[in-house]
């Protein structure tokens, strides 16, 4: 990215001219006819002179009419002080030289045409205000896309003054690329005034705002202002940084209260305010109660940082925030309060699925509907906001980053314009930040700025603003050898973001290392997402047992059920070290089974209120990366004392059932226990036992086994568990459960360097399903138990139903694709998907595409306190289709499980009462929700990092891919061999002659026309639609760890090259 800029300092001439102008604000301006007389004396054109005379007469008569009543004039000054002050600067020139025809370069055309335009626009607007038949749109005129401060600081780049120094022009383009244009109505008071800037309170003030906007409507272009018709400076396209869209009438910047406008009349040198001041807490509280303001979490589109969204309180389409200025210094993930903008500034979309992004071609064009008759067309792009993904079985239904075009029949809707039948999406601006959830720590690069006392920090994440860093805070030799740091990654923390600056202020926190290397990149990810990976403090470690090796105290044997002689074993990934669950199963004489789930008793070691407990509650979860784990608890606990390692006595919490072979519960027991695991089985070990029920395994084929138990005993227990788990699973899905599997990429690493040696798609097998079913059963049983004992204090986990609007839109899309899917319930979705997956070689990938599509309307599963949610119907878990659910089975890596263990112990009278109130449990639950989401995103980024290294090391990788979504200039694909998703842009396809976007039965398609190899050969056509199978090649890009997918030209010798596209066209439309 290019350099940011310090606000340009005013030239000497500008300073000289400002002084007399400022003095005019403090005393009554001279009669306007004197200014016209001086102008007339400088120009000999009779036509021009007569025109000026007429304008002078009109303006003078209007002024005399306004002076007829002093009280009316005083009221007018109060409402329009800032506007009149600006107009006086434009009209009442005390120095004839201001309009001298001999002024340097373009001065004649720029200054004179600007003066004439403002004069004519002002008179025309006054005339329209007197005419009752003039429409509001005509009075308002076109919005100002930008404004320039009195000291020459270009916050949004509307007018490039001809007298501005060349250096300022050089900085102009990078600033426009990064920052959102703003509507500025004049200089504003500094933030320390301490008064919130609120929107206009009455119709008169709104008219004044419209009057200010109208001045831009018919302003002629100046030679120095290369603008398009939208009023946007023409900038070179940047493939990595999309150009900001105009704000289209937003009042997010430059809105002043009448009192502040009056204050600013005498301070023309004050820096222009880019952002509004925040409302006071009292104003926000009242606004929320009255329903005038809305609170929610800000989500910024990572593929287009000018687009942001806040969930709608009525659970319909999201509220749209257009541009950086509308976000008012809030960052991704922050909890904000927003104010809805007027209806004529809402965004026009074609469908509810389009309510979180726009098509590529529309990214730099207007998408706000000033009038009902205006129509702007869009095709959706993915909302790539980061969402929760977990290996936990109950979380395999979640929002997913996927893009697909969805356009259907226009539906009647209260927010749909009648003339165009388009959907209007509400737009808003941030007026208050409730909680800064973003860490304000970002990873990026430093760039040296000559003759500046600061350097520019460019974050890797474009959703974060560029940051000014003092040179004194930079490395010692950065000033003299800035090129040595071009590829160095730093961590920078934002310390302040002034309201009068497009850029934040910050300090360098750490030098990470070279970009593209795994260690510095990983550390940057952890820091940016606020993962505490520091060593545990001495205060925390003092809470651990001191006498090592630790043994179970004798008194515990009298308080617990002794299960050490039972055949109990763990089934985990081969590399797992934190073993927090074990299973047991034996057949009873009556043919039923005794099945046990045994969970590490972490709450025994983590006592409530200790430093260890405080640290665990702050970390909230262990974070799993490709090459490492950031533990929630010290390793002495999570890998030794709490881990259910084989051949070792361990403290546990157990749930033991008496089950029929079909899985029906006949009896249930909860309690603290002591176990001794007889073997640590991996998923591969258990799977081999399942696959070979009659085989007699030798000792060397399995991990070390406790001599108290035989291989056959363990093998038989695994087979019993597998049989019962199959029945439990079948009953769950018959009962209406939903599971949307997501492909997971795994890596094989070099043990010394930890570099990726290979990668593969993780296979979810029967052994995984076995463990999953009994963990689900234990969690559901525990939820029912603790809620029955503590109806106001239980910590449970709920999954809200999918968003209705998006679900209906998805149903329409599936219908257009020829997919018969019933979206009436979780169970009906599961049943329908199983029927349409197919059984050909691509069915597993078609399943992934469909799962992605169906995941998009889904909401996140959330921890909550039952006493804080009054409607019991909202406790339900949608995907599991159960009334109560919680997390009990992973206390080593999840803090909510520890709270659940404490509640369970209290309910059984084997532990103290929980020392938290309902409010405190709810607060901790919300915090754990945030931490869980962040940890999942870190896990995804770690996987992306390693795959980027893998592609770079391997070179070009060929694979088939299935199309997941089609846009007007690109399409998204799922790389079948590696399970990753990439977007392919048509303009970047080598050898493509042309491409055409079309819809067949309302389903989006791209027709690609490939250039012929010679003049005699015909051009080849390729149809791209959802479920098409194409050939792609992955190759590393120039940037560190960046790679792209390149579409390969179809091979005519391969009969399947276009068959799948044609089949998709025939079968799915």
Coordinates of C-alpha atoms in Angstrom, one line a residue, residues 10 51 68 201 205 234 292 321 402 406 408 456 521 523 557 711 732 734 799 883 893 977 992 1016:
X10 CA -1.3 25.3 4.8
X51 CA -24.3 38.4 -15.9
X68 CA -35.9 43.0 7.4
X201 CA -33.0 18.0 15.5
X205 CA -31.5 21.9 10.2
X234 CA -9.9 8.6 -10.7
X292 CA -34.2 4.8 17.9
X321 CA -22.7 0.5 7.2
X402 CA -19.3 -19.2 1.1
X406 CA -29.2 -16.1 -5.2
X408 CA -35.3 -15.1 -7.2
X456 CA 3.4 4.6 8.1
X521 CA 3.5 -15.2 11.1
X523 CA 3.0 -15.1 16.6
X557 CA -10.9 -42.7 48.0
X711 CA -6.9 -57.3 24.1
X732 CA -30.9 -38.7 16.7
X734 CA -34.8 -39.8 13.0
X799 CA -28.3 -22.9 19.1
X883 CA -34.4 -28.8 24.6
X893 CA -9.6 -27.1 27.2
X977 CA -7.8 -32.6 -3.6
X992 CA -9.6 -16.3 -22.3
X1016 CA -8.6 -22.1 -38.4

